[in-house]
mmCIF file of C-alpha atoms in Angstrom:
data_model
loop_
_atom_site.group_PDB
_atom_site.id
_atom_site.type_symbol
_atom_site.label_atom_id
_atom_site.label_comp_id
_atom_site.label_asym_id
_atom_site.label_seq_id
_atom_site.Cartn_x
_atom_site.Cartn_y
_atom_site.Cartn_z
ATOM 1 C CA MET A 1 -21.438 3.610 22.932
ATOM 2 C CA SER A 2 -18.660 3.710 20.309
ATOM 3 C CA LYS A 3 -16.722 0.466 19.308
ATOM 4 C CA THR A 4 -12.972 0.236 20.031
ATOM 5 C CA VAL A 5 -10.360 -1.090 17.531
ATOM 6 C CA LEU A 6 -6.756 -1.930 18.302
ATOM 7 C CA ILE A 7 -4.566 -1.728 15.347
ATOM 8 C CA VAL A 8 -1.037 -3.281 15.620
ATOM 9 C CA SER A 9 1.494 -2.315 12.992
ATOM 10 C CA PRO A 10 5.294 -2.648 12.533
ATOM 11 C CA ILE A 11 5.113 0.217 10.021
ATOM 12 C CA PRO A 12 4.010 3.725 11.030
ATOM 13 C CA SER A 13 0.927 5.521 9.816
ATOM 14 C CA HIS A 14 2.663 8.724 9.317
ATOM 15 C CA PRO A 15 4.074 9.998 7.075
ATOM 16 C CA GLN A 16 2.342 8.415 4.085
ATOM 17 C CA PHE A 17 5.328 8.385 1.635
ATOM 18 C CA GLN A 18 5.259 4.599 0.883
ATOM 19 C CA GLY A 19 2.244 2.375 -0.166
ATOM 20 C CA ASN A 20 2.149 0.306 3.082
ATOM 21 C CA SER A 21 1.864 3.357 5.511
ATOM 22 C CA ALA A 22 -0.743 4.880 3.083
ATOM 23 C CA ARG A 23 -2.710 1.696 3.334
ATOM 24 C CA ILE A 24 -2.394 1.521 7.183
ATOM 25 C CA TYR A 25 -3.457 5.245 7.532
ATOM 26 C CA ARG A 26 -6.529 4.895 5.234
ATOM 27 C CA LEU A 27 -7.765 1.802 6.923
ATOM 28 C CA ASN A 28 -7.446 3.358 10.321
ATOM 29 C CA ARG A 29 -9.274 6.534 9.054
ATOM 30 C CA MET A 30 -12.167 4.300 7.878
ATOM 31 C CA PHE A 31 -12.455 2.830 11.307
ATOM 32 C CA GLN A 32 -12.506 6.320 12.837
ATOM 33 C CA LEU A 33 -15.153 7.497 10.258
ATOM 34 C CA CYS A 34 -17.240 4.645 11.269
ATOM 35 C CA GLY A 35 -17.335 5.757 14.830
ATOM 36 C CA TYR A 36 -14.553 3.567 16.215
ATOM 37 C CA GLN A 37 -12.168 4.691 18.807
ATOM 38 C CA VAL A 38 -8.784 3.913 17.500
ATOM 39 C CA HIS A 39 -5.789 2.583 19.353
ATOM 40 C CA PHE A 40 -2.717 2.491 17.171
ATOM 41 C CA LEU A 41 0.096 0.374 18.312
ATOM 42 C CA TYR A 42 3.276 0.775 16.401
ATOM 43 C CA PHE A 43 6.294 -1.575 16.935
ATOM 44 C CA GLY A 44 9.066 0.911 15.662
ATOM 45 C CA MET A 45 10.742 -1.193 13.002
ATOM 46 C CA GLU A 46 11.268 1.949 10.900
ATOM 47 C CA GLY A 47 12.057 4.158 13.839
ATOM 48 C CA LEU A 48 10.091 7.086 15.269
ATOM 49 C CA SER A 49 10.855 10.730 14.960
ATOM 50 C CA GLU A 50 9.494 13.508 17.283
ATOM 51 C CA ASN A 51 7.358 14.603 14.300
ATOM 52 C CA GLN A 52 5.968 11.139 13.630
ATOM 53 C CA GLN A 53 4.996 10.655 17.263
ATOM 54 C CA ARG A 54 3.242 13.903 17.417
ATOM 55 C CA ASP A 55 1.366 13.240 14.216
ATOM 56 C CA MET A 56 0.237 9.868 15.188
ATOM 57 C CA GLU A 57 -0.787 10.968 18.681
ATOM 58 C CA ASN A 58 -2.755 13.934 17.136
ATOM 59 C CA GLN A 59 -4.526 11.535 14.606
ATOM 60 C CA TRP A 60 -5.434 8.467 16.483
ATOM 61 C CA ASP A 61 -7.419 8.371 19.925
ATOM 62 C CA TYR A 62 -4.656 6.505 21.488
ATOM 63 C CA PHE A 63 -1.010 5.823 20.294
ATOM 64 C CA HIS A 64 1.164 3.109 21.774
ATOM 65 C CA PHE A 65 4.808 2.462 20.935
ATOM 66 C CA VAL A 66 7.085 -0.519 21.469
ATOM 67 C CA GLN A 67 10.747 0.129 20.804
ATOM 68 C CA PRO A 68 12.503 -2.796 18.871
ATOM 69 C CA GLN A 69 15.648 -4.312 20.469
ATOM 70 C CA GLY A 70 18.240 -4.531 17.631
ATOM 71 C CA PRO A 71 17.706 -5.143 14.066
ATOM 72 C CA ALA A 72 15.057 -7.665 12.355
ATOM 73 C CA ALA A 73 16.241 -11.282 12.658
ATOM 74 C CA GLU A 74 17.908 -13.153 9.956
ATOM 75 C CA PRO A 75 15.926 -15.949 8.354
ATOM 76 C CA SER A 76 15.657 -18.970 10.771
ATOM 77 C CA PHE A 77 15.634 -21.488 7.815
ATOM 78 C CA GLY A 78 18.297 -19.906 5.723
ATOM 79 C CA ASP A 79 16.393 -19.778 2.487
ATOM 80 C CA TYR A 80 13.406 -18.205 4.148
ATOM 81 C CA PHE A 81 11.976 -16.800 7.414
ATOM 82 C CA ASP A 82 10.108 -18.657 10.130
ATOM 83 C CA ILE A 83 6.662 -16.747 10.246
ATOM 84 C CA ASP A 84 7.517 -15.258 13.650
ATOM 85 C CA ASP A 85 11.082 -14.325 13.013
ATOM 86 C CA TRP A 86 10.386 -10.646 12.950
ATOM 87 C CA TYR A 87 7.831 -10.637 15.875
ATOM 88 C CA ASP A 88 8.783 -9.545 19.223
ATOM 89 C CA ASN A 89 7.054 -11.029 22.253
ATOM 90 C CA ARG A 90 7.159 -7.793 24.010
ATOM 91 C CA VAL A 91 4.300 -6.651 21.821
ATOM 92 C CA SER A 92 2.132 -9.519 23.126
ATOM 93 C CA ASP A 93 3.148 -8.346 26.813
ATOM 94 C CA TYR A 94 2.098 -4.785 25.848
ATOM 95 C CA VAL A 95 -1.255 -5.886 24.328
ATOM 96 C CA ASP A 96 -1.913 -8.160 27.306
ATOM 97 C CA LYS A 97 -1.579 -5.279 29.733
ATOM 98 C CA LEU A 98 -3.917 -3.025 27.323
ATOM 99 C CA CYS A 99 -6.579 -5.763 27.615
ATOM 100 C CA GLU A 100 -6.592 -5.340 31.270
ATOM 101 C CA THR A 101 -7.892 -1.713 30.846
ATOM 102 C CA TRP A 102 -9.719 -1.925 27.476
ATOM 103 C CA SER A 103 -12.227 -4.109 26.013
ATOM 104 C CA PHE A 104 -11.330 -4.234 21.958
ATOM 105 C CA ASP A 105 -14.110 -5.031 19.805
ATOM 106 C CA VAL A 106 -11.763 -5.553 16.884
ATOM 107 C CA CYS A 107 -8.057 -6.094 16.462
ATOM 108 C CA VAL A 108 -6.368 -5.612 13.194
ATOM 109 C CA VAL A 109 -2.810 -6.692 12.857
ATOM 110 C CA ASN A 110 -0.857 -5.601 9.780
ATOM 111 C CA TYR A 111 1.078 -8.349 7.879
ATOM 112 C CA VAL A 112 0.600 -12.084 8.510
ATOM 113 C CA TRP A 113 4.150 -12.188 10.022
ATOM 114 C CA PHE A 114 3.014 -10.034 12.935
ATOM 115 C CA SER A 115 0.005 -12.228 13.547
ATOM 116 C CA LYS A 116 1.302 -13.742 16.751
ATOM 117 C CA VAL A 117 -0.123 -10.925 18.709
ATOM 118 C CA LEU A 118 -3.559 -12.225 18.102
ATOM 119 C CA ASP A 119 -2.912 -15.231 20.332
ATOM 120 C CA VAL A 120 -3.056 -12.975 23.500
ATOM 121 C CA LEU A 121 -6.469 -11.212 22.701
ATOM 122 C CA PRO A 122 -9.556 -12.461 24.575
ATOM 123 C CA GLU A 123 -11.851 -14.722 22.629
ATOM 124 C CA GLN A 124 -14.654 -12.010 22.306
ATOM 125 C CA THR A 125 -12.153 -9.635 20.320
ATOM 126 C CA TYR A 126 -12.753 -10.159 16.513
ATOM 127 C CA LYS A 127 -9.286 -10.851 15.175
ATOM 128 C CA VAL A 128 -8.215 -9.636 11.705
ATOM 129 C CA ILE A 129 -5.130 -9.809 9.656
ATOM 130 C CA ASP A 130 -4.657 -7.267 6.962
ATOM 131 C CA THR A 131 -2.149 -9.181 4.730
ATOM 132 C CA HIS A 132 -1.001 -6.245 2.552
ATOM 133 C CA ASP A 133 0.614 -8.697 0.341
ATOM 134 C CA VAL A 134 1.401 -12.401 -0.377
ATOM 135 C CA PHE A 135 4.496 -13.549 1.639
ATOM 136 C CA GLY A 136 4.322 -17.330 1.017
ATOM 137 C CA ASP A 137 7.026 -18.195 -1.491
ATOM 138 C CA ARG A 138 7.669 -14.701 -2.208
ATOM 139 C CA HIS A 139 11.416 -15.355 -2.382
ATOM 140 C CA ILE A 140 10.723 -17.656 -5.330
ATOM 141 C CA VAL A 141 8.655 -15.114 -7.073
ATOM 142 C CA ALA A 142 11.482 -12.523 -6.833
ATOM 143 C CA LYS A 143 14.084 -15.088 -7.951
ATOM 144 C CA GLU A 144 11.964 -15.792 -11.100
ATOM 145 C CA ALA A 145 11.784 -12.136 -11.888
ATOM 146 C CA GLY A 146 15.639 -12.002 -11.739
ATOM 147 C CA LEU A 147 15.611 -10.019 -8.531
ATOM 148 C CA GLU A 148 17.060 -10.889 -5.169
ATOM 149 C CA PRO A 149 14.413 -11.339 -2.510
ATOM 150 C CA VAL A 150 14.210 -8.637 0.050
ATOM 151 C CA TRP A 151 12.201 -7.771 3.113
ATOM 152 C CA PHE A 152 10.018 -10.747 4.345
ATOM 153 C CA TYR A 153 9.430 -14.143 2.744
ATOM 154 C CA THR A 154 8.383 -17.477 3.990
ATOM 155 C CA THR A 155 6.668 -20.711 2.817
ATOM 156 C CA LYS A 156 2.978 -21.120 1.977
ATOM 157 C CA GLU A 157 2.715 -23.630 4.731
ATOM 158 C CA LEU A 158 3.928 -21.177 7.300
ATOM 159 C CA GLU A 159 1.650 -18.426 6.069
ATOM 160 C CA ALA A 160 -1.225 -20.735 6.124
ATOM 161 C CA TYR A 161 -0.434 -21.616 9.701
ATOM 162 C CA ALA A 162 -0.471 -17.981 10.739
ATOM 163 C CA LEU A 163 -3.747 -17.028 9.050
ATOM 164 C CA GLU A 164 -5.508 -19.603 11.237
ATOM 165 C CA ARG A 165 -4.842 -17.205 14.064
ATOM 166 C CA ALA A 166 -7.535 -14.816 12.813
ATOM 167 C CA ASP A 167 -11.391 -14.690 12.499
ATOM 168 C CA LEU A 168 -11.006 -12.802 9.146
ATOM 169 C CA VAL A 169 -8.250 -12.233 6.553
ATOM 170 C CA LEU A 170 -8.288 -9.138 4.492
ATOM 171 C CA ALA A 171 -6.740 -9.570 1.037
ATOM 172 C CA ILE A 172 -5.910 -6.330 -0.839
ATOM 173 C CA GLN A 173 -7.038 -7.701 -4.213
ATOM 174 C CA ASP A 174 -9.119 -10.345 -5.730
ATOM 175 C CA GLU A 175 -6.290 -12.554 -6.962
ATOM 176 C CA GLU A 176 -4.746 -12.677 -3.531
ATOM 177 C CA LYS A 177 -8.234 -13.494 -2.042
ATOM 178 C CA ASN A 178 -8.221 -16.602 -4.288
ATOM 179 C CA TYR A 179 -4.709 -17.464 -3.198
ATOM 180 C CA PHE A 180 -5.502 -17.131 0.682
ATOM 181 C CA GLU A 181 -8.690 -19.145 0.286
ATOM 182 C CA SER A 182 -6.610 -21.924 -1.309
ATOM 183 C CA ILE A 183 -4.467 -22.283 1.834
ATOM 184 C CA THR A 184 -6.749 -21.434 4.721
ATOM 185 C CA GLU A 185 -10.137 -22.096 6.259
ATOM 186 C CA THR A 186 -10.343 -18.773 7.779
ATOM 187 C CA PRO A 187 -12.946 -16.466 5.902
ATOM 188 C CA VAL A 188 -11.185 -14.147 3.389
ATOM 189 C CA ALA A 189 -12.696 -10.743 2.218
ATOM 190 C CA VAL A 190 -11.187 -8.261 -0.125
ATOM 191 C CA MET A 191 -10.508 -4.810 1.225
ATOM 192 C CA GLY A 192 -8.894 -2.373 -1.180
ATOM 193 C CA TYR A 193 -7.350 1.007 -0.605
ATOM 194 C CA CYS A 194 -9.893 3.768 -0.210
ATOM 195 C CA VAL A 195 -8.706 7.388 -0.553
ATOM 196 C CA PRO A 196 -10.647 10.614 -1.131
ATOM 197 C CA PHE A 197 -11.008 12.040 -4.523
ATOM 198 C CA GLN A 198 -8.933 15.138 -4.588
ATOM 199 C CA PRO A 199 -8.463 16.122 -8.310
ATOM 200 C CA LEU A 200 -5.883 18.896 -9.253
ATOM 201 C CA VAL A 201 -6.255 21.395 -12.197
ATOM 202 C CA ASN A 202 -3.643 20.835 -14.698
ATOM 203 C CA GLN A 203 -1.286 23.772 -15.221
ATOM 204 C CA SER A 204 -0.415 25.036 -18.758
ATOM 205 C CA ARG A 205 3.111 23.918 -19.720
ATOM 206 C CA GLU A 206 5.489 23.931 -22.612
ATOM 207 C CA LYS A 207 5.828 20.194 -22.541
ATOM 208 C CA ILE A 208 3.321 17.576 -21.173
ATOM 209 C CA VAL A 209 4.848 16.360 -17.910
ATOM 210 C CA ILE A 210 4.599 12.519 -17.336
ATOM 211 C CA GLY A 211 5.448 11.571 -13.584
ATOM 212 C CA TYR A 212 6.095 8.532 -11.445
ATOM 213 C CA ILE A 213 6.569 8.477 -7.686
ATOM 214 C CA GLY A 214 7.412 5.634 -5.608
ATOM 215 C CA SER A 215 9.493 3.896 -3.171
ATOM 216 C CA GLY A 216 12.919 2.403 -3.826
ATOM 217 C CA ASN A 217 11.886 -1.387 -3.832
ATOM 218 C CA PRO A 218 13.659 -3.539 -6.501
ATOM 219 C CA PHE A 219 10.525 -4.080 -8.514
ATOM 220 C CA ASN A 220 9.930 -0.382 -8.847
ATOM 221 C CA VAL A 221 13.601 0.257 -9.866
ATOM 222 C CA GLU A 222 13.564 -2.447 -12.545
ATOM 223 C CA SER A 223 10.120 -1.194 -13.898
ATOM 224 C CA LEU A 224 11.648 2.300 -14.300
ATOM 225 C CA ARG A 225 14.701 0.833 -15.989
ATOM 226 C CA VAL A 226 12.561 -0.933 -18.576
ATOM 227 C CA PHE A 227 10.485 2.277 -19.106
ATOM 228 C CA GLN A 228 13.542 4.373 -19.494
ATOM 229 C CA ASP A 229 15.148 2.002 -22.080
ATOM 230 C CA ALA A 230 11.882 1.997 -24.099
ATOM 231 C CA VAL A 231 11.708 5.807 -24.049
ATOM 232 C CA MET A 232 15.380 6.003 -25.124
ATOM 233 C CA ALA A 233 14.533 3.658 -28.185
ATOM 234 C CA ASN A 234 12.014 6.472 -29.295
ATOM 235 C CA PRO A 235 14.096 9.473 -28.758
ATOM 236 C CA ALA A 236 11.316 11.676 -30.506
ATOM 237 C CA LEU A 237 9.094 11.360 -27.275
ATOM 238 C CA MET A 238 11.622 13.451 -25.607
ATOM 239 C CA GLN A 239 10.460 16.434 -27.843
ATOM 240 C CA GLN A 240 6.857 16.100 -26.858
ATOM 241 C CA PHE A 241 7.147 14.918 -23.167
ATOM 242 C CA SER A 242 9.186 15.560 -20.023
ATOM 243 C CA PHE A 243 9.545 12.892 -17.359
ATOM 244 C CA LEU A 244 9.463 13.699 -13.584
ATOM 245 C CA LEU A 245 10.415 11.178 -10.879
ATOM 246 C CA GLY A 246 9.708 11.504 -7.221
ATOM 247 C CA GLY A 247 9.839 9.560 -3.913
ATOM 248 C CA THR A 248 12.617 7.504 -2.332
ATOM 249 C CA VAL A 249 13.106 5.620 -5.511
ATOM 250 C CA CYS A 250 15.062 8.550 -6.726
ATOM 251 C CA LYS A 251 18.068 7.826 -4.723
ATOM 252 C CA VAL A 252 18.355 4.170 -5.840
ATOM 253 C CA PHE A 253 17.613 5.013 -9.626
ATOM 254 C CA SER A 254 19.755 8.092 -9.851
ATOM 255 C CA PRO A 255 22.961 6.327 -10.893
ATOM 256 C CA MET A 256 21.158 4.854 -13.887
ATOM 257 C CA ASN A 257 19.016 7.848 -14.531
ATOM 258 C CA GLU A 258 18.981 9.170 -18.229
ATOM 259 C CA ILE A 259 15.654 10.745 -18.884
ATOM 260 C CA PHE A 260 14.112 11.865 -15.548
ATOM 261 C CA ASP A 261 13.951 15.225 -13.802
ATOM 262 C CA VAL A 262 14.382 14.294 -10.123
ATOM 263 C CA VAL A 263 12.553 15.977 -7.327
ATOM 264 C CA GLY A 264 13.287 13.293 -4.630
ATOM 265 C CA LEU A 265 11.214 12.813 -1.443
ATOM 266 C CA VAL A 266 8.247 15.307 -1.173
ATOM 267 C CA ASP A 267 6.686 16.423 2.061
ATOM 268 C CA ASP A 268 3.143 16.297 0.548
ATOM 269 C CA LEU A 269 1.938 14.114 -2.349
ATOM 270 C CA ASP A 270 -0.156 17.192 -3.570
ATOM 271 C CA GLU A 271 3.277 18.806 -4.484
ATOM 272 C CA PHE A 272 4.339 16.157 -6.734
ATOM 273 C CA TYR A 273 0.923 15.661 -8.422
ATOM 274 C CA ARG A 274 0.614 19.502 -9.137
ATOM 275 C CA LEU A 275 3.898 19.276 -11.334
ATOM 276 C CA ILE A 276 2.676 16.477 -13.538
ATOM 277 C CA ASP A 277 -0.018 16.269 -16.283
ATOM 278 C CA ILE A 278 -0.068 12.409 -16.812
ATOM 279 C CA ALA A 279 0.909 9.612 -14.279
ATOM 280 C CA ILE A 280 2.616 6.441 -15.375
ATOM 281 C CA ASN A 281 2.969 3.180 -13.542
ATOM 282 C CA PRO A 282 5.198 0.834 -15.717
ATOM 283 C CA MET A 283 4.919 -2.060 -13.270
ATOM 284 C CA VAL A 284 6.779 -5.295 -14.272
ATOM 285 C CA GLY A 285 5.821 -8.058 -12.036
ATOM 286 C CA GLY A 286 5.485 -7.602 -8.259
ATOM 287 C CA THR A 287 2.590 -8.673 -5.951
ATOM 288 C CA GLY A 288 0.109 -6.924 -3.867
ATOM 289 C CA LEU A 289 -2.003 -3.942 -4.846
ATOM 290 C CA LYS A 290 -0.177 -1.119 -6.645
ATOM 291 C CA ILE A 291 -1.361 1.763 -4.361
ATOM 292 C CA LYS A 292 0.551 4.287 -6.486
ATOM 293 C CA SER A 293 -1.855 3.714 -9.368
ATOM 294 C CA LEU A 294 -4.924 4.465 -7.188
ATOM 295 C CA GLU A 295 -3.113 7.430 -5.719
ATOM 296 C CA ALA A 296 -2.668 8.838 -9.158
ATOM 297 C CA LEU A 297 -6.315 8.161 -10.033
ATOM 298 C CA SER A 298 -7.286 9.893 -6.702
ATOM 299 C CA TYR A 299 -5.599 13.035 -7.843
ATOM 300 C CA GLY A 300 -7.795 13.088 -11.091
ATOM 301 C CA LYS A 301 -4.755 12.251 -13.227
ATOM 302 C CA ALA A 302 -4.973 10.503 -16.572
ATOM 303 C CA LEU A 303 -2.938 7.093 -15.928
ATOM 304 C CA LEU A 304 -0.988 4.890 -18.372
ATOM 305 C CA ALA A 305 -0.284 1.558 -16.587
ATOM 306 C CA THR A 306 0.726 -1.973 -17.311
ATOM 307 C CA GLU A 307 -1.581 -4.953 -16.606
ATOM 308 C CA ASP A 308 0.683 -5.651 -13.513
ATOM 309 C CA ALA A 309 0.102 -2.155 -12.208
ATOM 310 C CA MET A 310 -3.609 -2.449 -12.271
ATOM 311 C CA VAL A 311 -4.199 -5.949 -10.687
ATOM 312 C CA GLY A 312 -7.456 -5.690 -8.557
ATOM 313 C CA ILE A 313 -8.363 -2.184 -10.036
ATOM 314 C CA ASN A 314 -10.147 -3.096 -13.182
ATOM 315 C CA GLY A 315 -9.277 -0.031 -15.384
ATOM 316 C CA ILE A 316 -11.886 0.672 -18.169
ATOM 317 C CA ASP A 317 -9.502 2.202 -20.573
ATOM 318 C CA SER A 318 -7.157 0.099 -22.785
ATOM 319 C CA PHE A 319 -4.356 2.585 -21.707
ATOM 320 C CA HIS A 320 -4.687 1.173 -18.167
ATOM 321 C CA ASN A 321 -3.844 -2.375 -19.153
ATOM 322 C CA PHE A 322 -0.764 -2.460 -21.336
ATOM 323 C CA ALA A 323 0.747 -5.989 -21.862
ATOM 324 C CA SER A 324 4.256 -4.571 -21.683
ATOM 325 C CA VAL A 325 6.109 -1.309 -20.966
ATOM 326 C CA PRO A 326 7.283 -1.070 -24.610
ATOM 327 C CA ASP A 327 3.681 -1.097 -25.677
ATOM 328 C CA MET A 328 2.892 1.551 -23.170
ATOM 329 C CA VAL A 329 5.688 3.855 -24.388
ATOM 330 C CA GLU A 330 4.754 3.249 -28.093
ATOM 331 C CA ALA A 331 1.177 4.404 -27.155
ATOM 332 C CA LEU A 332 2.507 7.751 -26.002
ATOM 333 C CA ARG A 333 2.533 8.617 -29.684
ATOM 334 C CA GLU A 334 -1.254 8.331 -29.633
ATOM 335 C CA LEU A 335 -1.781 10.881 -26.888
ATOM 336 C CA THR A 336 -3.557 13.612 -28.916
ATOM 337 C CA PRO A 337 -5.415 16.173 -26.760
ATOM 338 C CA GLU A 338 -8.670 14.319 -27.571
ATOM 339 C CA ARG A 339 -7.147 11.006 -26.394
ATOM 340 C CA THR A 340 -5.796 12.450 -23.327
ATOM 341 C CA ALA A 341 -9.133 13.781 -22.405
ATOM 342 C CA GLU A 342 -10.794 10.424 -23.059
ATOM 343 C CA LEU A 343 -8.199 8.794 -20.793
ATOM 344 C CA HIS A 344 -8.633 11.433 -18.107
ATOM 345 C CA ARG A 345 -12.492 10.664 -18.062
ATOM 346 C CA ASN A 346 -12.038 6.953 -18.024
ATOM 347 C CA SER A 347 -9.360 7.312 -15.181
ATOM 348 C CA ILE A 348 -11.775 9.319 -13.022
ATOM 349 C CA ALA A 349 -14.579 6.703 -13.645
ATOM 350 C CA THR A 350 -12.300 3.862 -12.771
ATOM 351 C CA PHE A 351 -11.440 5.482 -9.400
ATOM 352 C CA ARG A 352 -15.023 6.122 -8.572
ATOM 353 C CA THR A 353 -16.115 2.599 -9.367
ATOM 354 C CA TYR A 354 -13.220 1.280 -7.145
ATOM 355 C CA ASN A 355 -13.830 3.428 -4.178
ATOM 356 C CA GLU A 356 -17.663 2.927 -4.145
ATOM 357 C CA ARG A 357 -17.048 -0.908 -4.141
ATOM 358 C CA PHE A 358 -14.649 -0.834 -1.044
ATOM 359 C CA ILE A 359 -16.408 1.793 1.011
ATOM 360 C CA SER A 360 -19.521 -0.476 0.740
ATOM 361 C CA GLU A 361 -17.323 -3.616 1.556
ATOM 362 C CA PHE A 362 -15.906 -2.029 4.636
ATOM 363 C CA LYS A 363 -19.408 -1.018 5.979
ATOM 364 C CA SER A 364 -20.559 -4.460 5.487
ATOM 365 C CA LEU A 365 -17.589 -6.003 7.342
ATOM 366 C CA PHE A 366 -17.173 -3.601 10.326
ATOM 367 C CA SER A 367 -20.038 -1.068 10.557
ATOM 368 C CA GLU A 368 -23.119 -1.489 12.788
ATOM 369 C CA LEU A 369 -22.817 1.981 13.521
ATOM 370 C CA PRO A 370 -23.939 4.950 11.178
ATOM 371 C CA CYS A 371 -20.815 5.909 9.195
ATOM 372 C CA LYS A 372 -19.842 9.485 8.187
ATOM 373 C CA THR A 373 -18.717 9.849 4.705
ATOM 374 C CA LEU A 374 -15.839 7.542 4.393
ATOM 375 C CA SER A 375 -14.141 9.317 1.484
ATOM 376 C CA THR A 376 -12.854 12.076 3.576
#
């Protein structure tokens, strides 16, 4: 008899045009591939189109939807949110009803600030929080980076309180595991982002195309600004390379854009990665796991990245771990065909090592059943 998992999320699994939805989709798929029947409950913070609903109904065994009433709440404490400010008790009511019909072996809730749903589940359900990121003192981290805090942020004490609702906490990378273990007695495991290896053949082009795709969050915008400034300080690079920008970041960055050809939002990531030869992630600061780094590696692209962009990934090439964006840009001068080929091989090796680790970790955490190949 197959096991059943309830996955609760304020973010849709479709489409996967930003890191959090991609993470949710891949973790859901891993449960499916391990033989679980997947119930996906989406609290529609980001809306629900007909296409999204159709795609999620087709993908998951059961799709459930709770419609928000009004916008997300303002911070209860002025400077920061109470841990349950963005939670809607109607989700608890819905799950309570589901439990009258279904016996869930596992419930995974996405984000610590949506963890209140775990309180209504029966004792025999194994309760998991997929944290995605650190939200305790997130507003302080943003301000130290010279950015206004956005989205959700709370205190370490409130984050710790919410983590106690779970039987298991999933951190997305090792540094965050250490942080969560410092504030909670709940067991913590690292569960990275596993995605199939889908290499694309590079096309013959007049110039080498360097590409970046991402969402419009402030850390991404600031990282692109710093990268652009460094490139413009080395104008000879424009003769050797062209630069391509994709994703929702295009809309935010366009007013300051000086060097990028802009493709905007793409329906399929394959479309973007077919257009580029080398991927970059010039991340400056930020928290969590930089899924765009793994995404680029999964397409078999040579990747240049900063240390901040590779936290939790363990890149084996020096070009994966630049101390600063100017250092990364300066290294573009060294990209001979031979060095590019070496970087390409090391990027593929980095991806394979990472994926093997977390496929094994997922099986050890959740699989008592024979799994299909998890990298599909």
